[in-house]
Coordinates of C-alpha atoms in Angstrom, one line a residue:
Chain A
M218 CA 32.9 68.4 11.0
S219 CA 34.0 67.1 7.6
D220 CA 37.7 67.6 8.3
K221 CA 37.5 65.5 11.4
K222 CA 40.0 62.7 11.2
T223 CA 38.6 59.3 11.6
T224 CA 40.7 56.6 13.1
V225 CA 39.8 53.1 12.0
I226 CA 41.0 50.4 14.3
A227 CA 40.9 46.7 13.2
I228 CA 40.9 44.2 16.1
A229 CA 42.3 41.1 14.5
N230 CA 43.7 37.7 15.3
H231 CA 42.6 34.5 13.7
K232 CA 42.8 32.6 16.9
G233 CA 39.3 32.2 18.2
G234 CA 38.4 33.2 21.7
C235 CA 41.3 35.5 22.2
G236 CA 39.1 38.5 23.1
K237 CA 38.6 40.4 19.9
T238 CA 34.9 40.9 20.5
T239 CA 35.3 41.8 24.2
T240 CA 37.9 44.3 23.2
V241 CA 35.8 45.9 20.5
I242 CA 32.8 46.2 22.8
N243 CA 34.5 47.6 25.8
L244 CA 36.9 49.8 24.0
S245 CA 34.0 51.3 22.0
A246 CA 32.0 51.9 25.2
E247 CA 35.0 53.6 27.0
L248 CA 35.8 55.8 24.0
A249 CA 32.1 56.8 23.7
K250 CA 32.2 57.7 27.4
M251 CA 35.1 60.0 26.7
G252 CA 32.8 61.8 24.3
L253 CA 34.0 60.4 21.0
T254 CA 31.6 59.2 18.3
V255 CA 32.2 55.6 17.7
L256 CA 31.1 53.1 15.1
V257 CA 31.5 49.3 15.5
I258 CA 31.7 47.2 12.3
D259 CA 31.1 43.5 12.9
L260 CA 32.8 41.5 10.2
D261 CA 32.4 38.2 12.1
P262 CA 29.9 35.7 10.7
Q263 CA 29.2 34.6 14.2
A264 CA 28.1 38.2 14.8
N265 CA 28.8 38.0 18.6
A266 CA 29.5 41.8 18.8
S267 CA 26.1 42.5 17.1
L268 CA 24.3 40.0 19.4
H269 CA 25.9 41.8 22.3
I270 CA 25.4 45.5 21.5
G271 CA 22.7 45.4 18.8
K272 CA 19.0 45.9 19.8
K273 CA 17.9 43.6 17.0
H274 CA 18.8 40.1 16.2
P275 CA 21.2 40.1 13.2
S276 CA 18.8 37.9 11.2
E277 CA 16.2 40.7 11.4
V278 CA 18.5 43.3 10.0
A279 CA 18.0 44.2 6.3
V280 CA 21.5 45.6 5.5
T281 CA 24.3 43.9 7.4
C282 CA 28.0 43.9 6.5
A283 CA 27.2 41.0 4.2
E284 CA 24.8 43.1 2.1
L285 CA 26.9 46.3 2.4
L286 CA 30.0 44.5 1.0
L287 CA 28.2 43.2 -2.0
S288 CA 26.0 46.2 -2.9
E289 CA 26.5 49.7 -4.0
V290 CA 27.6 52.4 -1.6
E291 CA 24.0 53.8 -1.5
K292 CA 23.2 51.1 1.1
L293 CA 25.6 52.5 3.6
P294 CA 23.1 54.8 5.5
L295 CA 20.7 51.9 5.8
S296 CA 23.4 49.7 7.4
I297 CA 24.2 52.0 10.3
H298 CA 22.2 51.6 13.5
S299 CA 22.8 54.3 16.0
D300 CA 20.4 52.9 18.6
T301 CA 22.4 50.2 20.4
N302 CA 22.8 48.8 23.9
I303 CA 25.8 51.1 24.4
E304 CA 25.2 54.8 24.4
G305 CA 27.2 56.7 21.8
V306 CA 28.1 53.6 19.9
S307 CA 26.7 52.9 16.4
L308 CA 26.7 49.5 14.8
I309 CA 26.9 47.9 11.3
Y310 CA 25.7 44.4 12.0
G311 CA 27.4 41.2 11.2
S312 CA 25.5 38.2 10.0
L313 CA 25.8 34.5 9.2
A314 CA 25.6 35.4 5.6
L315 CA 29.2 36.9 5.8
G316 CA 30.3 33.3 5.3
T317 CA 29.1 33.3 1.7
T318 CA 30.0 36.9 1.2
E319 CA 33.6 35.9 1.3
D320 CA 33.1 33.6 -1.7
A321 CA 31.0 36.2 -3.6
L322 CA 33.7 38.8 -3.1
K323 CA 36.3 36.5 -4.4
D324 CA 34.3 35.8 -7.5
N325 CA 32.8 39.2 -8.3
A326 CA 34.7 42.1 -6.7
P327 CA 37.4 43.8 -8.9
R328 CA 39.6 44.3 -5.8
P329 CA 38.2 41.8 -3.3
S330 CA 40.3 43.0 -0.3
E331 CA 39.3 46.6 -0.8
E332 CA 35.5 46.5 -0.8
L333 CA 35.1 47.5 2.8
R334 CA 37.5 50.4 2.5
D335 CA 35.6 51.8 -0.5
K336 CA 32.2 51.3 1.2
I337 CA 33.1 53.1 4.4
K338 CA 35.0 56.0 2.8
P339 CA 32.0 58.4 3.2
L340 CA 32.2 57.8 7.0
H341 CA 35.6 59.5 7.3
G342 CA 35.0 62.8 9.0
I343 CA 31.8 61.6 10.6
Y344 CA 33.0 59.3 13.3
D345 CA 36.0 59.8 15.5
V346 CA 36.7 56.1 15.8
I347 CA 35.6 53.1 13.8
L348 CA 36.3 49.7 15.4
I349 CA 36.3 46.6 13.2
D350 CA 35.7 43.2 14.8
C351 CA 37.3 40.6 12.6
P352 CA 36.4 36.9 12.2
P353 CA 38.7 34.2 13.5
S354 CA 40.2 33.6 10.1
L355 CA 42.9 35.1 7.9
K356 CA 40.7 35.1 4.8
L357 CA 39.1 37.9 2.7
L358 CA 37.1 39.4 5.5
T359 CA 40.1 40.0 7.7
S360 CA 42.0 41.3 4.6
N361 CA 39.2 43.8 4.1
A362 CA 39.4 45.0 7.6
L363 CA 43.1 45.4 7.5
A364 CA 42.9 47.3 4.2
A365 CA 40.2 49.6 5.6
A366 CA 42.0 50.3 8.9
T367 CA 44.4 52.9 9.9
H368 CA 45.4 51.0 13.0
L369 CA 45.6 47.5 14.3
I370 CA 45.3 45.9 17.7
V371 CA 46.1 42.2 18.1
P372 CA 44.5 40.7 21.2
V373 CA 46.5 37.8 22.5
E374 CA 45.3 35.4 25.1
S375 CA 47.9 35.6 27.7
G376 CA 49.5 32.3 28.7
S377 CA 48.3 30.5 25.6
Q378 CA 50.8 28.8 23.3
Y379 CA 48.2 28.3 20.6
G380 CA 47.5 32.0 20.5
M381 CA 51.2 32.7 19.7
Y382 CA 51.4 30.2 16.9
G383 CA 48.9 32.1 14.8
V384 CA 50.5 35.5 15.4
T385 CA 53.3 34.8 12.9
D386 CA 50.7 34.1 10.1
L387 CA 48.8 37.3 11.0
M388 CA 51.9 39.4 10.8
K389 CA 52.6 37.9 7.3
L390 CA 49.2 39.0 6.2
V391 CA 49.7 42.5 7.7
K392 CA 52.9 42.7 5.7
K393 CA 51.1 41.8 2.5
I394 CA 48.3 44.3 3.2
H395 CA 50.9 47.0 3.6
R396 CA 51.2 46.9 -0.2
I397 CA 47.6 48.1 -0.6
N398 CA 47.4 50.0 2.7
P399 CA 50.9 51.3 3.5
D400 CA 49.5 53.6 6.3
L401 CA 48.3 50.7 8.4
E402 CA 49.9 51.1 11.8
L403 CA 50.2 48.6 14.5
I404 CA 49.2 49.8 17.9
G405 CA 50.3 46.6 19.5
A406 CA 49.5 43.3 21.0
L407 CA 46.9 43.4 23.8
L408 CA 47.3 40.8 26.5
I409 CA 43.9 39.4 27.5
R410 CA 43.1 37.1 30.4
H411 CA 46.4 38.1 31.9
D412 CA 47.5 36.8 35.3
E413 CA 50.9 38.2 36.3
R414 CA 51.4 35.5 39.0
Q415 CA 51.5 32.8 36.4
T416 CA 54.8 31.8 34.7
V417 CA 53.1 31.1 31.4
C418 CA 51.7 34.6 31.2
K419 CA 55.1 36.1 31.8
L420 CA 56.5 33.8 29.1
I421 CA 53.9 34.8 26.5
E422 CA 54.2 38.4 27.4
A423 CA 57.9 38.4 26.4
S424 CA 57.2 36.3 23.3
A425 CA 54.3 38.5 22.1
K426 CA 56.5 41.6 22.3
D427 CA 59.1 39.8 20.4
Q428 CA 56.8 38.4 17.6
I429 CA 54.5 41.3 17.2
G430 CA 56.9 44.1 18.0
K431 CA 54.8 46.2 20.2
L432 CA 53.0 45.5 23.4
I433 CA 50.2 47.7 24.6
D434 CA 50.9 48.7 28.2
V435 CA 47.6 47.4 29.5
R436 CA 46.8 44.0 30.8
I437 CA 43.2 42.8 30.7
P438 CA 42.7 40.4 33.6
T439 CA 40.6 37.2 33.6
S440 CA 37.2 38.1 35.0
T441 CA 33.8 36.5 35.2
K442 CA 32.4 40.0 34.6
V443 CA 33.2 39.6 30.9
N444 CA 30.8 36.7 30.5
Q445 CA 28.2 38.4 32.7
S446 CA 28.3 41.5 30.5
A447 CA 27.7 39.3 27.4
I448 CA 24.6 37.8 29.0
A449 CA 23.4 41.2 30.2
Q450 CA 24.1 42.8 26.8
M451 CA 25.9 45.6 28.5
S452 CA 29.4 47.0 28.5
L453 CA 31.6 46.2 31.4
H454 CA 31.5 49.8 32.4
A455 CA 27.7 49.6 32.6
L456 CA 27.8 46.3 34.5
D457 CA 30.4 47.2 37.1
R458 CA 32.6 50.2 36.5
T459 CA 34.6 49.5 39.6
A460 CA 35.8 46.0 38.6
K461 CA 39.4 45.6 37.7
V462 CA 38.7 44.5 34.2
S463 CA 36.5 47.5 33.6
R464 CA 39.2 49.8 34.9
E465 CA 41.7 48.2 32.6
F466 CA 39.6 48.8 29.5
R467 CA 39.1 52.4 30.6
H468 CA 42.9 52.6 30.9
L469 CA 43.2 51.1 27.4
A470 CA 40.9 53.6 25.9
E471 CA 42.7 56.5 27.5
L472 CA 46.0 55.2 26.4
I473 CA 44.9 54.8 22.8
A474 CA 43.1 58.2 22.8
Q475 CA 46.3 59.8 24.0
Q476 CA 48.6 57.9 21.7
L477 CA 46.5 58.7 18.6
N478 CA 45.6 62.2 19.7
L479 CA 41.9 61.4 19.5
M480 CA 40.8 63.9 22.1
D481 CA 42.9 66.6 20.6
K482 CA 41.3 66.3 17.2
N483 CA 37.9 66.1 18.7
S484 CA 38.2 69.2 20.8
K485 CA 39.4 71.2 17.8
H486 CA 36.1 70.7 16.2
G487 CA 34.0 70.4 19.3
Chain B
M1163 CA 27.3 38.1 43.7
A1164 CA 24.4 40.3 44.5
N1165 CA 21.1 38.5 44.3
D1166 CA 19.4 40.8 41.9
L1167 CA 22.3 40.7 39.5
K1168 CA 22.1 36.9 39.5
K1169 CA 18.4 37.1 38.8
M1170 CA 18.9 39.6 36.1
L1171 CA 21.6 37.5 34.4
E1172 CA 19.4 34.4 34.6
Q1173 CA 16.5 36.1 32.9
K1174 CA 18.7 37.8 30.3
L1175 CA 20.4 34.5 29.4
Q1176 CA 17.1 32.8 28.8
Q1177 CA 15.9 35.7 26.7
N1178 CA 19.1 35.8 24.6
N1179 CA 19.0 32.1 23.9
R1180 CA 15.4 32.1 23.0
R1181 CA 15.8 35.0 20.6
H1182 CA 18.8 33.4 18.9
A1183 CA 17.0 30.0 18.6
A1184 CA 13.9 31.6 17.1
A1185 CA 15.9 33.6 14.6
D1186 CA 15.6 32.5 11.0
Q1187 CA 19.2 32.0 10.0
S1188 CA 18.7 30.2 6.8
V1189 CA 20.7 32.7 4.7
E1190 CA 23.5 30.2 3.9
F1191 CA 21.2 28.1 1.8
S1192 CA 20.1 29.1 -1.6
E1193 CA 16.4 29.1 -2.0
G1194 CA 14.8 25.8 -3.0
R1195 CA 17.8 23.7 -2.1
E1196 CA 17.6 23.1 1.6
Y1197 CA 18.4 20.1 3.7
C1198 CA 16.0 19.3 6.5
L1199 CA 14.2 16.6 8.5
I1200 CA 10.6 15.9 7.5
A1201 CA 8.2 13.5 9.3
L1202 CA 7.7 10.3 7.3
D1203 CA 3.9 10.7 7.2
R1204 CA 4.2 14.0 5.4
L1205 CA 5.9 12.4 2.4
D1206 CA 4.1 10.8 -0.6
P1207 CA 5.7 8.5 -3.2
N1208 CA 6.5 9.8 -6.6
P1209 CA 3.3 9.4 -8.8
Y1210 CA 5.6 8.4 -11.7
Q1211 CA 7.3 5.7 -9.7
P1212 CA 7.9 2.8 -12.1
R1213 CA 8.7 0.3 -9.5
R1214 CA 5.7 -2.0 -8.9
I1215 CA 7.2 -4.1 -6.2
F1216 CA 9.5 -3.4 -3.3
P1217 CA 10.8 -6.9 -2.3
K1218 CA 10.7 -7.2 1.4
D1219 CA 14.1 -8.8 1.8
E1220 CA 15.8 -6.0 -0.2
L1221 CA 14.0 -3.3 1.9
E1222 CA 15.1 -5.1 5.1
N1223 CA 18.7 -5.1 3.8
L1224 CA 18.5 -1.4 3.1
A1225 CA 17.0 -0.7 6.5
A1226 CA 19.8 -2.7 8.2
S1227 CA 22.4 -0.7 6.4
I1228 CA 20.6 2.6 7.3
A1229 CA 20.4 1.5 10.9
E1230 CA 24.1 0.6 10.8
I1231 CA 25.7 3.6 9.0
G1232 CA 22.9 6.0 8.6
L1233 CA 21.4 7.6 5.5
L1234 CA 24.3 8.4 3.2
E1235 CA 22.3 10.8 1.0
P1236 CA 19.2 12.7 1.8
I1237 CA 16.2 11.8 -0.4
L1238 CA 15.0 14.3 -3.0
V1239 CA 11.5 15.8 -2.5
R1240 CA 9.3 18.6 -3.9
K1241 CA 6.7 20.5 -2.0
I1242 CA 3.0 20.1 -3.1
D1243 CA 0.7 22.2 -0.9
N1244 CA 1.5 21.1 2.7
R1245 CA 3.0 17.7 1.8
Y1246 CA 6.1 16.5 0.1
Q1247 CA 6.4 14.3 -2.9
I1248 CA 9.4 12.0 -3.2
A1249 CA 11.3 12.6 -6.5
A1250 CA 14.1 10.1 -5.6
G1251 CA 14.4 7.8 -2.7
E1252 CA 11.2 5.9 -2.1
R1253 CA 13.0 2.8 -1.1
R1254 CA 15.0 4.7 1.6
W1255 CA 11.7 6.2 2.8
R1256 CA 10.1 2.8 3.1
A1257 CA 13.2 1.5 4.9
H1258 CA 12.9 4.3 7.4
K1259 CA 9.3 3.3 8.0
L1260 CA 10.5 -0.3 8.6
L1261 CA 12.9 1.1 11.2
N1262 CA 10.1 3.0 12.9
K1263 CA 11.9 6.2 12.4
H1264 CA 9.9 9.4 12.8
A1265 CA 11.6 11.5 10.1
I1266 CA 14.0 11.4 7.2
E1267 CA 16.6 13.8 6.0
V1268 CA 15.5 15.4 2.7
L1269 CA 16.7 17.9 0.1
I1270 CA 13.8 20.1 -1.0
T1271 CA 13.9 21.1 -4.6
S1272 CA 11.4 22.5 -7.0
I1273 CA 11.0 20.3 -10.1
T1274 CA 8.5 19.9 -12.9
D1275 CA 6.3 16.9 -13.7
S1276 CA 8.5 15.8 -16.5
D1277 CA 11.6 16.1 -14.3
M1278 CA 9.8 14.0 -11.7
A1279 CA 9.1 11.3 -14.3
V1280 CA 12.6 11.3 -15.7
F1281 CA 14.1 11.3 -12.2
A1282 CA 12.0 8.3 -11.2
L1283 CA 12.9 6.4 -14.3
A1284 CA 16.5 7.5 -14.6
E1285 CA 17.1 6.6 -11.0
N1286 CA 15.9 3.1 -11.6
I1287 CA 16.7 2.3 -15.2
D1288 CA 20.3 1.6 -14.7
R1289 CA 19.7 -0.7 -11.8
E1290 CA 19.3 -4.3 -12.7
D1291 CA 16.4 -4.7 -10.3
L1292 CA 13.8 -2.8 -12.4
S1293 CA 12.1 -5.1 -14.8
D1294 CA 11.5 -4.3 -18.5
Y1295 CA 7.7 -4.4 -17.9
E1296 CA 8.0 -1.7 -15.2
I1297 CA 10.1 0.4 -17.5
G1298 CA 7.5 0.0 -20.2
L1299 CA 4.7 1.1 -18.0
A1300 CA 6.7 4.1 -16.9
L1301 CA 7.5 5.1 -20.4
R1302 CA 3.8 5.1 -21.3
Q1303 CA 3.1 7.2 -18.3
I1304 CA 5.6 9.9 -19.3
E1305 CA 5.5 9.8 -23.0
N1306 CA 3.0 12.7 -23.3
I1307 CA 5.4 14.9 -21.4
F1308 CA 7.7 14.8 -24.3
P1309 CA 6.9 16.3 -27.7
T1310 CA 8.0 13.2 -29.7
K1311 CA 9.0 9.6 -29.1
K1312 CA 12.4 10.5 -30.4
K1313 CA 12.9 13.1 -27.6
L1314 CA 11.6 10.6 -25.0
A1315 CA 14.2 8.1 -26.2
E1316 CA 16.9 10.6 -26.2
S1317 CA 16.3 12.0 -22.8
L1318 CA 16.6 8.5 -21.4
G1319 CA 19.4 7.4 -23.5
F1320 CA 17.5 4.6 -25.3
N1321 CA 17.6 3.8 -29.0
R1322 CA 14.3 4.0 -30.7
E1323 CA 14.0 0.3 -31.5
D1324 CA 14.6 -0.7 -28.0
M1325 CA 12.0 1.9 -26.8
Y1326 CA 9.4 0.3 -29.0
R1327 CA 10.2 -3.1 -27.5
Y1328 CA 9.3 -1.6 -24.1
F1329 CA 6.1 -0.2 -25.6
S1330 CA 5.0 -3.7 -26.8
F1331 CA 4.0 -4.8 -23.3
D1332 CA 0.8 -2.8 -23.5
E1333 CA -0.4 -4.6 -26.6
L1334 CA -0.3 -7.9 -24.8
P1335 CA -3.6 -9.5 -23.8
E1336 CA -5.2 -8.7 -20.4
F1337 CA -4.4 -12.1 -18.8
I1338 CA -0.7 -11.7 -19.4
R1339 CA -0.7 -8.2 -18.2
T1340 CA -2.5 -9.2 -15.0
D1341 CA 0.2 -11.7 -14.3
L1342 CA 2.9 -9.2 -15.1
N1343 CA 1.5 -6.8 -12.6
S1344 CA 2.2 -9.1 -9.8
N1345 CA 5.3 -10.6 -11.3
P1346 CA 6.9 -8.2 -13.7
R1347 CA 9.9 -10.3 -14.3
L1348 CA 8.0 -13.0 -16.3
L1349 CA 8.7 -11.4 -19.6
S1350 CA 11.6 -9.5 -21.1
R1351 CA 11.0 -6.7 -23.6
S1352 CA 12.3 -8.8 -26.5
A1353 CA 10.0 -11.7 -25.6
A1354 CA 7.1 -9.2 -25.3
S1355 CA 7.8 -7.7 -28.7
D1356 CA 8.0 -11.2 -30.2
I1357 CA 4.6 -12.0 -28.9
K1358 CA 3.2 -8.7 -30.1
R1359 CA 4.5 -9.3 -33.6
L1360 CA 3.1 -12.8 -33.7
L1361 CA -0.3 -11.6 -32.5
K1362 CA -0.4 -9.1 -35.3
K1363 CA 0.6 -11.6 -37.9
E1364 CA -2.0 -14.2 -36.7
K1365 CA -4.8 -11.8 -35.9
D1366 CA -7.2 -13.7 -38.2
T1367 CA -6.3 -17.1 -36.8
P1368 CA -8.9 -18.2 -34.3
M1369 CA -6.6 -20.7 -32.7
I1370 CA -4.1 -18.0 -31.6
D1371 CA -5.8 -17.2 -28.3
S1372 CA -5.9 -20.7 -27.0
C1373 CA -2.4 -21.4 -28.2
L1374 CA -1.1 -18.3 -26.4
K1375 CA -3.0 -19.2 -23.3
E1376 CA -1.5 -22.7 -23.4
A1377 CA 2.0 -21.5 -23.9
W1378 CA 1.6 -18.9 -21.1
S1379 CA 0.4 -21.5 -18.6
L1380 CA 3.5 -23.6 -19.5
L1381 CA 5.7 -20.5 -18.9
L1382 CA 4.0 -19.9 -15.6
A1383 CA 4.6 -23.5 -14.6
N1384 CA 8.3 -23.0 -15.5
E1385 CA 8.0 -25.6 -18.3
L1386 CA 8.6 -23.2 -21.1
D1387 CA 11.3 -20.6 -21.4
Q1388 CA 10.1 -17.1 -22.4
T1389 CA 12.5 -17.1 -25.3
K1390 CA 10.9 -20.2 -26.7
L1391 CA 7.3 -19.0 -26.3
T1392 CA 6.6 -17.7 -29.8
G1393 CA 8.4 -20.7 -31.3
Y1394 CA 6.2 -23.0 -29.4
I1395 CA 3.0 -21.2 -30.6
N1396 CA 4.2 -21.2 -34.2
K1397 CA 4.8 -24.9 -34.1
K1398 CA 1.3 -25.4 -32.7
L1399 CA -0.3 -23.3 -35.4
K1400 CA 1.6 -25.1 -38.1
A1401 CA 0.4 -28.4 -36.8
F1402 CA -3.2 -27.2 -36.8
R1403 CA -3.0 -25.9 -40.3
E1404 CA -1.7 -29.2 -41.6
N1405 CA -4.5 -30.9 -39.8
I1406 CA -7.1 -28.6 -41.3
T1407 CA -5.8 -29.3 -44.9
E1408 CA -6.0 -33.1 -44.3
C1409 CA -9.5 -33.0 -42.8
H1410 CA -11.3 -30.7 -45.1
I1411 CA -10.2 -31.0 -48.6
Q1412 CA -11.8 -34.2 -49.7
S1413 CA -10.7 -34.3 -53.3
S1414 CA -9.2 -32.0 -56.0
Y1415 CA -8.4 -32.0 -59.7
N1416 CA -6.0 -30.1 -61.8
L1417 CA -7.2 -28.6 -65.0
I1418 CA -4.7 -29.3 -67.8
Q1419 CA -4.8 -27.4 -71.2
D1420 CA -2.2 -28.5 -73.8
T1421 CA -0.2 -30.2 -71.1
K1422 CA -0.1 -27.0 -69.1
K1423 CA -1.9 -26.6 -65.7
V1424 CA -4.3 -23.7 -66.0
G1425 CA -6.4 -24.2 -62.8
N1426 CA -7.9 -26.7 -60.3
I1427 CA -11.1 -27.8 -58.7
A1428 CA -11.2 -28.7 -55.0
W1429 CA -14.0 -30.0 -52.9
T1430 CA -14.3 -29.5 -49.1
D1431 CA -17.3 -30.2 -46.9
K1432 CA -18.4 -26.6 -47.4
H1433 CA -17.3 -25.4 -50.8
I1434 CA -16.4 -26.4 -54.3
T1435 CA -13.6 -24.1 -55.5
V1436 CA -12.8 -23.6 -59.2
K1437 CA -9.6 -21.8 -59.9
L1438 CA -8.8 -20.8 -63.5
N1439 CA -6.0 -18.8 -65.0
V1440 CA -7.6 -15.8 -66.8
N1441 CA -5.5 -16.4 -69.9
A1442 CA -6.8 -19.9 -70.4
I1443 CA -10.2 -18.6 -71.6
N1444 CA -11.5 -15.8 -73.8
A1445 CA -14.4 -13.4 -73.1
E1446 CA -16.8 -15.7 -75.0
Q1447 CA -15.9 -18.7 -73.0
E1448 CA -16.2 -16.7 -69.9
Q1449 CA -19.7 -15.7 -70.8
K1450 CA -20.5 -19.4 -71.4
I1451 CA -19.4 -20.3 -67.9
K1452 CA -21.7 -17.6 -66.5
D1453 CA -24.6 -18.7 -68.5
F1454 CA -24.0 -22.3 -67.6
L1455 CA -23.9 -21.6 -63.9
E1456 CA -27.2 -19.7 -64.2
E1457 CA -28.8 -22.5 -66.0
I1458 CA -27.8 -25.4 -63.8
L1459 CA -28.5 -23.5 -60.6
K1460 CA -31.6 -21.9 -62.0
G1461 CA -30.3 -18.7 -60.5
K1462 CA -28.9 -15.3 -61.5
L1463 CA -25.4 -13.8 -61.4
T1464 CA -25.6 -10.3 -59.9
K1465 CA -22.8 -7.9 -59.8
V1466 CA -21.4 -7.1 -56.3

């Protein structure tokens, strides 16, 4: 097992509400359905991913990302919760305290952007895929995610001018992070809430490809199922596997698994 | 949408929101320094509060400003059992009561008695509206918290001399202090220390009490300024003394020896006083005086 290659995917974009958490949850669920072992790391102080898939409330969790980042690596096993609302998906909880963690890292850590990478190093070879849900900011937490990741997905709200503004800044940060993490590879922009009948969506589609460079060939449509699944604390797959939005996430997982040879690596050790 | 899905979502939503609302998410605050709202009736004033009086019009002004723009700064409290003691902000608390508010925004902190005292005083001392008398009382209340008077003066930024002026209030007679309790502005610290010094100097003068009372009633009637109070008493005393001399000494003689004055004899209605320079007589002469006194009085000199 120990030579299993672990793919760490950061889902980042500092625009709020562009679908980071939705992507993390449903991509993790679909990858797990395919038989991969998946860990979700919730780096967002709002902890929405944790509230969605965690069995506990983040405030009741002793070791969340906030504590993990600021303590010794011994706390790592205590931070991983394998019993979640999605089968086959483990979770390191986020918490409100992550807000202050950022300041503490800046003040105390020798290499503030590389704490997460060091802390999760022992997990390489244990999980097939680790998905990191980033906060809606470009500060230290996002830098930590990018430094720890092997791959990056940038969800973009289709049709939104505002979402495009921020992408330029994100790409600048990615460039900077390449100095400490040269292997970070962009999977591409993921268009969310896409409606191909709308002119604005077509416009942004072209612009996203231009600005980010790569576009993932999947379009996640607008769907009320997304909000329903958050309330139900389920994956879209569990809520309604036949809905279009669920099918698109399945398609996304298959595409990524294929592109990154996830199944191949797994079967070799299976 | 299927009916059972709707029902499930409805229930789940309620559950989720309840769970989140009930969660203790206070991690962002460091312990002991937390803003919150506390009901007015759970707050008690600072026991070291130096302010004796909260003028109604000032409180009303403050209340009006709070009603208009809100409370700019939360008041500072500490927790004692199940209640909260105000370290700073009693006026704002009282203004909230005037406004019939239910609660006030507070910052909870944990501070010691001496800090409470210094807070209360320091908060007020630089304001013009706290009288010298109130500062004096407050100093007395907290002096034991400090190892020395010097430390006390230092921690409040006073010089020592000034601090002792504040202390002179509690050596004033009861009737003055009673008036000061209801009207602390009657006397400044320097007027108080003048009175204290005068009382000490004239402690054997029987007239001093009535003089002070007279002067004090003039001051209360606004006919005498506090800065002129001791001057007025001194003048009175002087006049009395001159009177005493005139009334009582009925006659006196100087004793002259070789054109030099060596003593005198004075008669009052109570005593005859003979004063004699010791160098004017020798031991034999002295014995003669003693014998003479025994003889004419048919008495005896006994050593005391």
